[in-house]
Amino acid sequence: HTRALGSPLAVGGGGAAASAEEGEEDARLPSAAESSAVVLHGLFSRLRRSPEDQERVRRFAGEPPEPPFLRPVQLSGVAEPVASVHGAALAMRRALTQCALLANQTGGVHHSASLRVALLQHLFIGVLPLPLPLREQPRAAGVGMLDPPAPPRWGFDRRCFWHAAPVAFEEQAELLRLLGQLIRHYAAAVLCLTPTREMDAARIVTSSC
């Protein structure tokens, strides 16, 4: 019985050693060639791309485009009401510059059309004052009792700088040019927005100013 019992123990010890060696072999990490063969699939190509594959894809795709250079838009440059023809031209020129920046950077600036509409509405309604109407001058009395009074005479109101200040032809041409370009920007920006009753009212008031 001792010999019979001894041989199984010996066999068992040898099996334990062999299983330990097999476990060590199973715990060994696969080589690069074996891992590359494992990830080959018939329908999904390679699930793991080698550096050579990445370089090949990068060569076919080309270099990434450079990010766009955005110029800052300063809407606060048109803020205060003006009191002279020179100030009006300066405010209109600043507004035109900001509208051009917003229009050219539509892809990088969010809500470009809304910002242009708000800026031009503020310019025409809050910054540029409307010219005052003509005032009736005092009538001259007739020479005799039965003489009819002189016809009314209308003149400019000197309280309005549009009437009081002398404006050269170059300034008039510049103001008309700025006005035409600004109203084009306003029309293009308004047509990009969803029409509502409030927007229609603001558009009518702004265009009439």
PDB file of C-alpha atoms in Angstrom:
ATOM      1  CA  HIS A   1       0.000   0.000   0.000  1.00  0.00           C
ATOM      2  CA  THR A   2       2.880   2.325   0.699  1.00  0.00           C
ATOM      3  CA  ARG A   3       4.298   1.858  -2.744  1.00  0.00           C
ATOM      4  CA  ALA A   4       0.906   2.162  -4.272  1.00  0.00           C
ATOM      5  CA  LEU A   5       0.230   5.298  -2.341  1.00  0.00           C
ATOM      6  CA  GLY A   6       3.662   6.717  -3.149  1.00  0.00           C
ATOM      7  CA  SER A   7       3.385   6.547  -6.876  1.00  0.00           C
ATOM      8  CA  PRO A   8       0.210   8.584  -7.115  1.00  0.00           C
ATOM      9  CA  LEU A   9       1.743  11.210  -4.874  1.00  0.00           C
ATOM     10  CA  ALA A  10       4.756  11.374  -7.102  1.00  0.00           C
ATOM     11  CA  VAL A  11       2.601  11.568 -10.157  1.00  0.00           C
ATOM     12  CA  GLY A  12       0.526  14.284  -8.578  1.00  0.00           C
ATOM     13  CA  GLY A  13       3.572  16.358  -7.728  1.00  0.00           C
ATOM     14  CA  GLY A  14       4.816  16.111 -11.262  1.00  0.00           C
ATOM     15  CA  GLY A  15       1.406  17.191 -12.617  1.00  0.00           C
ATOM     16  CA  ALA A  16       1.388  20.210 -10.349  1.00  0.00           C
ATOM     17  CA  ALA A  17       4.783  21.285 -11.640  1.00  0.00           C
ATOM     18  CA  ALA A  18       3.694  20.790 -15.207  1.00  0.00           C
ATOM     19  CA  SER A  19       0.513  22.839 -14.657  1.00  0.00           C
ATOM     20  CA  ALA A  20       2.566  25.603 -13.111  1.00  0.00           C
ATOM     21  CA  GLU A  21       4.801  25.674 -16.160  1.00  0.00           C
ATOM     22  CA  GLU A  22       1.764  25.805 -18.429  1.00  0.00           C
ATOM     23  CA  GLY A  23       0.341  28.677 -16.374  1.00  0.00           C
ATOM     24  CA  GLU A  24       3.552  30.603 -16.816  1.00  0.00           C
ATOM     25  CA  GLU A  25       3.372  30.029 -20.552  1.00  0.00           C
ATOM     26  CA  ASP A  26      -0.261  31.226 -20.620  1.00  0.00           C
ATOM     27  CA  ALA A  27       0.649  34.354 -18.646  1.00  0.00           C
ATOM     28  CA  ARG A  28       3.273  35.334 -21.212  1.00  0.00           C
ATOM     29  CA  LEU A  29       2.275  38.404 -23.259  1.00  0.00           C
ATOM     30  CA  PRO A  30       1.844  37.826 -27.005  1.00  0.00           C
ATOM     31  CA  SER A  31       4.416  39.194 -29.375  1.00  0.00           C
ATOM     32  CA  ALA A  32       3.778  42.020 -31.801  1.00  0.00           C
ATOM     33  CA  ALA A  33       3.390  39.626 -34.705  1.00  0.00           C
ATOM     34  CA  GLU A  34       0.859  37.533 -32.783  1.00  0.00           C
ATOM     35  CA  SER A  35      -1.131  40.594 -31.666  1.00  0.00           C
ATOM     36  CA  SER A  36      -1.236  41.993 -35.196  1.00  0.00           C
ATOM     37  CA  ALA A  37      -2.543  38.671 -36.453  1.00  0.00           C
ATOM     38  CA  VAL A  38      -5.233  38.596 -33.770  1.00  0.00           C
ATOM     39  CA  VAL A  39      -6.751  41.961 -34.767  1.00  0.00           C
ATOM     40  CA  LEU A  40      -7.232  40.966 -38.408  1.00  0.00           C
ATOM     41  CA  HIS A  41     -10.919  40.660 -39.262  1.00  0.00           C
ATOM     42  CA  GLY A  42     -12.425  39.886 -42.598  1.00  0.00           C
ATOM     43  CA  LEU A  43     -15.181  42.502 -42.481  1.00  0.00           C
ATOM     44  CA  PHE A  44     -13.695  45.209 -40.278  1.00  0.00           C
ATOM     45  CA  SER A  45     -10.105  45.362 -41.573  1.00  0.00           C
ATOM     46  CA  ARG A  46      -7.643  46.324 -38.844  1.00  0.00           C
ATOM     47  CA  LEU A  47      -8.903  47.306 -35.420  1.00  0.00           C
ATOM     48  CA  ARG A  48      -5.424  48.408 -34.394  1.00  0.00           C
ATOM     49  CA  ARG A  49      -3.491  50.684 -36.704  1.00  0.00           C
ATOM     50  CA  SER A  50       0.262  50.604 -36.684  1.00  0.00           C
ATOM     51  CA  PRO A  51       2.361  53.786 -36.841  1.00  0.00           C
ATOM     52  CA  GLU A  52       2.950  53.071 -40.524  1.00  0.00           C
ATOM     53  CA  ASP A  53      -0.797  53.010 -41.146  1.00  0.00           C
ATOM     54  CA  GLN A  54      -1.280  56.238 -39.236  1.00  0.00           C
ATOM     55  CA  GLU A  55       1.473  57.917 -41.231  1.00  0.00           C
ATOM     56  CA  ARG A  56      -0.099  56.684 -44.485  1.00  0.00           C
ATOM     57  CA  VAL A  57      -3.509  58.038 -43.477  1.00  0.00           C
ATOM     58  CA  ARG A  58      -1.972  61.357 -42.432  1.00  0.00           C
ATOM     59  CA  ARG A  59      -0.188  61.631 -45.776  1.00  0.00           C
ATOM     60  CA  PHE A  60      -3.393  61.049 -47.744  1.00  0.00           C
ATOM     61  CA  ALA A  61      -5.456  63.383 -45.546  1.00  0.00           C
ATOM     62  CA  GLY A  62      -2.980  66.243 -45.765  1.00  0.00           C
ATOM     63  CA  GLU A  63      -2.109  68.886 -43.222  1.00  0.00           C
ATOM     64  CA  PRO A  64      -4.926  70.222 -41.022  1.00  0.00           C
ATOM     65  CA  PRO A  65      -6.168  73.696 -41.961  1.00  0.00           C
ATOM     66  CA  GLU A  66      -5.036  76.607 -39.866  1.00  0.00           C
ATOM     67  CA  PRO A  67      -7.647  77.992 -37.459  1.00  0.00           C
ATOM     68  CA  PRO A  68      -9.278  81.207 -38.674  1.00  0.00           C
ATOM     69  CA  PHE A  69      -7.933  84.488 -37.355  1.00  0.00           C
ATOM     70  CA  LEU A  70     -10.845  86.397 -35.840  1.00  0.00           C
ATOM     71  CA  ARG A  71     -10.578  90.150 -35.517  1.00  0.00           C
ATOM     72  CA  PRO A  72     -12.324  91.574 -32.441  1.00  0.00           C
ATOM     73  CA  VAL A  73     -15.616  93.395 -32.950  1.00  0.00           C
ATOM     74  CA  GLN A  74     -16.032  96.507 -30.789  1.00  0.00           C
ATOM     75  CA  LEU A  75     -19.720  97.324 -30.673  1.00  0.00           C
ATOM     76  CA  SER A  76     -19.236  99.825 -27.843  1.00  0.00           C
ATOM     77  CA  GLY A  77     -17.480 102.228 -30.225  1.00  0.00           C
ATOM     78  CA  VAL A  78     -20.911 103.500 -31.340  1.00  0.00           C
ATOM     79  CA  ALA A  79     -22.573 104.390 -28.053  1.00  0.00           C
ATOM     80  CA  GLU A  80     -23.091 108.113 -27.371  1.00  0.00           C
ATOM     81  CA  PRO A  81     -25.440 110.457 -29.267  1.00  0.00           C
ATOM     82  CA  VAL A  82     -23.633 112.874 -31.549  1.00  0.00           C
ATOM     83  CA  ALA A  83     -23.929 116.666 -31.640  1.00  0.00           C
ATOM     84  CA  SER A  84     -22.097 117.609 -34.851  1.00  0.00           C
ATOM     85  CA  VAL A  85     -21.807 116.596 -38.467  1.00  0.00           C
ATOM     86  CA  HIS A  86     -18.262 115.351 -37.903  1.00  0.00           C
ATOM     87  CA  GLY A  87     -19.437 113.205 -34.988  1.00  0.00           C
ATOM     88  CA  ALA A  88     -22.231 111.762 -37.118  1.00  0.00           C
ATOM     89  CA  ALA A  89     -19.810 110.821 -39.895  1.00  0.00           C
ATOM     90  CA  LEU A  90     -17.421 109.267 -37.377  1.00  0.00           C
ATOM     91  CA  ALA A  91     -20.186 107.193 -35.769  1.00  0.00           C
ATOM     92  CA  MET A  92     -21.426 105.992 -39.147  1.00  0.00           C
ATOM     93  CA  ARG A  93     -17.892 105.073 -40.222  1.00  0.00           C
ATOM     94  CA  ARG A  94     -17.313 103.089 -37.038  1.00  0.00           C
ATOM     95  CA  ALA A  95     -20.617 101.271 -37.447  1.00  0.00           C
ATOM     96  CA  LEU A  96     -19.753 100.422 -41.058  1.00  0.00           C
ATOM     97  CA  THR A  97     -16.408  98.962 -39.964  1.00  0.00           C
ATOM     98  CA  GLN A  98     -18.030  96.759 -37.319  1.00  0.00           C
ATOM     99  CA  CYS A  99     -20.718  95.615 -39.775  1.00  0.00           C
ATOM    100  CA  ALA A 100     -18.026  94.640 -42.285  1.00  0.00           C
ATOM    101  CA  LEU A 101     -16.180  92.642 -39.606  1.00  0.00           C
ATOM    102  CA  LEU A 102     -19.372  90.862 -38.559  1.00  0.00           C
ATOM    103  CA  ALA A 103     -20.328  90.083 -42.156  1.00  0.00           C
ATOM    104  CA  ASN A 104     -16.895  88.719 -43.077  1.00  0.00           C
ATOM    105  CA  GLN A 105     -16.647  86.596 -39.904  1.00  0.00           C
ATOM    106  CA  THR A 106     -20.067  84.991 -40.043  1.00  0.00           C
ATOM    107  CA  GLY A 107     -18.587  81.510 -39.660  1.00  0.00           C
ATOM    108  CA  GLY A 108     -16.689  82.416 -36.492  1.00  0.00           C
ATOM    109  CA  VAL A 109     -18.972  84.949 -34.788  1.00  0.00           C
ATOM    110  CA  HIS A 110     -22.281  83.640 -33.523  1.00  0.00           C
ATOM    111  CA  HIS A 111     -25.481  85.577 -34.337  1.00  0.00           C
ATOM    112  CA  SER A 112     -23.733  87.916 -36.778  1.00  0.00           C
ATOM    113  CA  ALA A 113     -26.989  89.068 -38.416  1.00  0.00           C
ATOM    114  CA  SER A 114     -28.646  89.821 -35.070  1.00  0.00           C
ATOM    115  CA  LEU A 115     -25.650  91.858 -33.920  1.00  0.00           C
ATOM    116  CA  ARG A 116     -25.647  93.909 -37.123  1.00  0.00           C
ATOM    117  CA  VAL A 117     -29.374  94.583 -36.879  1.00  0.00           C
ATOM    118  CA  ALA A 118     -29.094  95.664 -33.234  1.00  0.00           C
ATOM    119  CA  LEU A 119     -26.079  97.880 -33.951  1.00  0.00           C
ATOM    120  CA  LEU A 120     -27.691  99.700 -36.876  1.00  0.00           C
ATOM    121  CA  GLN A 121     -31.005 100.137 -35.080  1.00  0.00           C
ATOM    122  CA  HIS A 122     -29.145 101.725 -32.170  1.00  0.00           C
ATOM    123  CA  LEU A 123     -27.186 103.922 -34.579  1.00  0.00           C
ATOM    124  CA  PHE A 124     -30.170 105.304 -36.500  1.00  0.00           C
ATOM    125  CA  ILE A 125     -32.557 105.595 -33.538  1.00  0.00           C
ATOM    126  CA  GLY A 126     -30.354 106.415 -30.551  1.00  0.00           C
ATOM    127  CA  VAL A 127     -27.118 107.947 -31.883  1.00  0.00           C
ATOM    128  CA  LEU A 128     -27.992 109.997 -34.972  1.00  0.00           C
ATOM    129  CA  PRO A 129     -30.636 112.664 -34.246  1.00  0.00           C
ATOM    130  CA  LEU A 130     -33.275 113.438 -36.836  1.00  0.00           C
ATOM    131  CA  PRO A 131     -33.143 116.885 -38.469  1.00  0.00           C
ATOM    132  CA  LEU A 132     -35.726 119.271 -37.053  1.00  0.00           C
ATOM    133  CA  PRO A 133     -38.475 120.461 -39.419  1.00  0.00           C
ATOM    134  CA  LEU A 134     -38.376 123.876 -41.001  1.00  0.00           C
ATOM    135  CA  ARG A 135     -39.638 126.741 -38.846  1.00  0.00           C
ATOM    136  CA  GLU A 136     -41.996 129.469 -40.010  1.00  0.00           C
ATOM    137  CA  GLN A 137     -40.345 132.856 -39.899  1.00  0.00           C
ATOM    138  CA  PRO A 138     -42.310 135.867 -38.545  1.00  0.00           C
ATOM    139  CA  ARG A 139     -44.360 137.521 -41.228  1.00  0.00           C
ATOM    140  CA  ALA A 140     -43.693 141.065 -42.330  1.00  0.00           C
ATOM    141  CA  ALA A 141     -46.611 143.433 -41.794  1.00  0.00           C
ATOM    142  CA  GLY A 142     -48.193 145.105 -44.800  1.00  0.00           C
ATOM    143  CA  VAL A 143     -47.527 148.735 -45.626  1.00  0.00           C
ATOM    144  CA  GLY A 144     -51.178 149.801 -45.662  1.00  0.00           C
ATOM    145  CA  MET A 145     -54.259 148.686 -43.853  1.00  0.00           C
ATOM    146  CA  LEU A 146     -55.684 146.944 -46.896  1.00  0.00           C
ATOM    147  CA  ASP A 147     -52.429 145.409 -48.085  1.00  0.00           C
ATOM    148  CA  PRO A 148     -52.394 141.601 -47.795  1.00  0.00           C
ATOM    149  CA  PRO A 149     -49.825 140.151 -45.435  1.00  0.00           C
ATOM    150  CA  ALA A 150     -46.647 138.795 -46.869  1.00  0.00           C
ATOM    151  CA  PRO A 151     -46.555 135.044 -47.626  1.00  0.00           C
ATOM    152  CA  PRO A 152     -45.065 132.868 -44.916  1.00  0.00           C
ATOM    153  CA  ARG A 153     -41.373 132.258 -45.008  1.00  0.00           C
ATOM    154  CA  TRP A 154     -39.790 129.024 -43.907  1.00  0.00           C
ATOM    155  CA  GLY A 155     -36.291 128.807 -42.580  1.00  0.00           C
ATOM    156  CA  PHE A 156     -33.893 126.427 -40.926  1.00  0.00           C
ATOM    157  CA  ASP A 157     -33.944 125.802 -37.193  1.00  0.00           C
ATOM    158  CA  ARG A 158     -30.593 126.887 -35.813  1.00  0.00           C
ATOM    159  CA  ARG A 159     -30.999 124.605 -32.803  1.00  0.00           C
ATOM    160  CA  CYS A 160     -30.348 121.617 -35.081  1.00  0.00           C
ATOM    161  CA  PHE A 161     -26.729 121.064 -36.063  1.00  0.00           C
ATOM    162  CA  TRP A 162     -27.848 119.633 -39.400  1.00  0.00           C
ATOM    163  CA  HIS A 163     -29.161 123.128 -40.215  1.00  0.00           C
ATOM    164  CA  ALA A 164     -26.784 125.371 -38.296  1.00  0.00           C
ATOM    165  CA  ALA A 165     -23.412 123.895 -39.184  1.00  0.00           C
ATOM    166  CA  PRO A 166     -22.046 124.557 -42.682  1.00  0.00           C
ATOM    167  CA  VAL A 167     -21.458 121.266 -44.459  1.00  0.00           C
ATOM    168  CA  ALA A 168     -18.977 121.016 -47.324  1.00  0.00           C
ATOM    169  CA  PHE A 169     -19.707 119.029 -50.444  1.00  0.00           C
ATOM    170  CA  GLU A 170     -17.116 116.392 -49.524  1.00  0.00           C
ATOM    171  CA  GLU A 171     -18.807 115.800 -46.169  1.00  0.00           C
ATOM    172  CA  GLN A 172     -22.217 115.548 -47.812  1.00  0.00           C
ATOM    173  CA  ALA A 173     -20.908 112.978 -50.303  1.00  0.00           C
ATOM    174  CA  GLU A 174     -19.267 111.000 -47.496  1.00  0.00           C
ATOM    175  CA  LEU A 175     -22.456 110.982 -45.433  1.00  0.00           C
ATOM    176  CA  LEU A 176     -24.524 109.769 -48.387  1.00  0.00           C
ATOM    177  CA  ARG A 177     -21.986 107.054 -49.194  1.00  0.00           C
ATOM    178  CA  LEU A 178     -21.937 105.816 -45.579  1.00  0.00           C
ATOM    179  CA  LEU A 179     -25.720 105.929 -45.396  1.00  0.00           C
ATOM    180  CA  GLY A 180     -26.089 103.829 -48.542  1.00  0.00           C
ATOM    181  CA  GLN A 181     -23.637 101.163 -47.343  1.00  0.00           C
ATOM    182  CA  LEU A 182     -25.186 100.995 -43.881  1.00  0.00           C
ATOM    183  CA  ILE A 183     -28.700 100.553 -45.215  1.00  0.00           C
ATOM    184  CA  ARG A 184     -27.432  97.730 -47.449  1.00  0.00           C
ATOM    185  CA  HIS A 185     -25.934  95.978 -44.432  1.00  0.00           C
ATOM    186  CA  TYR A 186     -29.187  96.479 -42.555  1.00  0.00           C
ATOM    187  CA  ALA A 187     -31.346  95.079 -45.370  1.00  0.00           C
ATOM    188  CA  ALA A 188     -29.088  92.017 -45.774  1.00  0.00           C
ATOM    189  CA  ALA A 189     -29.011  91.324 -42.024  1.00  0.00           C
ATOM    190  CA  VAL A 190     -32.768  91.783 -41.515  1.00  0.00           C
ATOM    191  CA  LEU A 191     -33.585  89.300 -44.279  1.00  0.00           C
ATOM    192  CA  CYS A 192     -31.488  86.672 -42.461  1.00  0.00           C
ATOM    193  CA  LEU A 193     -33.725  86.805 -39.359  1.00  0.00           C
ATOM    194  CA  THR A 194     -37.111  85.259 -38.723  1.00  0.00           C
ATOM    195  CA  PRO A 195     -39.814  87.852 -39.542  1.00  0.00           C
ATOM    196  CA  THR A 196     -42.020  88.863 -36.627  1.00  0.00           C
ATOM    197  CA  ARG A 197     -44.337  91.782 -35.907  1.00  0.00           C
ATOM    198  CA  GLU A 198     -41.786  93.401 -33.636  1.00  0.00           C
ATOM    199  CA  MET A 199     -39.044  92.976 -36.256  1.00  0.00           C
ATOM    200  CA  ASP A 200     -41.238  94.495 -38.966  1.00  0.00           C
ATOM    201  CA  ALA A 201     -42.024  97.492 -36.759  1.00  0.00           C
ATOM    202  CA  ALA A 202     -38.361  98.029 -35.903  1.00  0.00           C
ATOM    203  CA  ARG A 203     -37.397  97.699 -39.566  1.00  0.00           C
ATOM    204  CA  ILE A 204     -39.941 100.350 -40.632  1.00  0.00           C
ATOM    205  CA  VAL A 205     -38.876 102.789 -37.916  1.00  0.00           C
ATOM    206  CA  THR A 206     -35.165 102.279 -38.592  1.00  0.00           C
ATOM    207  CA  SER A 207     -35.548 102.696 -42.350  1.00  0.00           C
ATOM    208  CA  SER A 208     -37.587 105.879 -41.910  1.00  0.00           C
ATOM    209  CA  CYS A 209     -34.926 107.396 -39.647  1.00  0.00           C
TER     210      CYS A 209
END
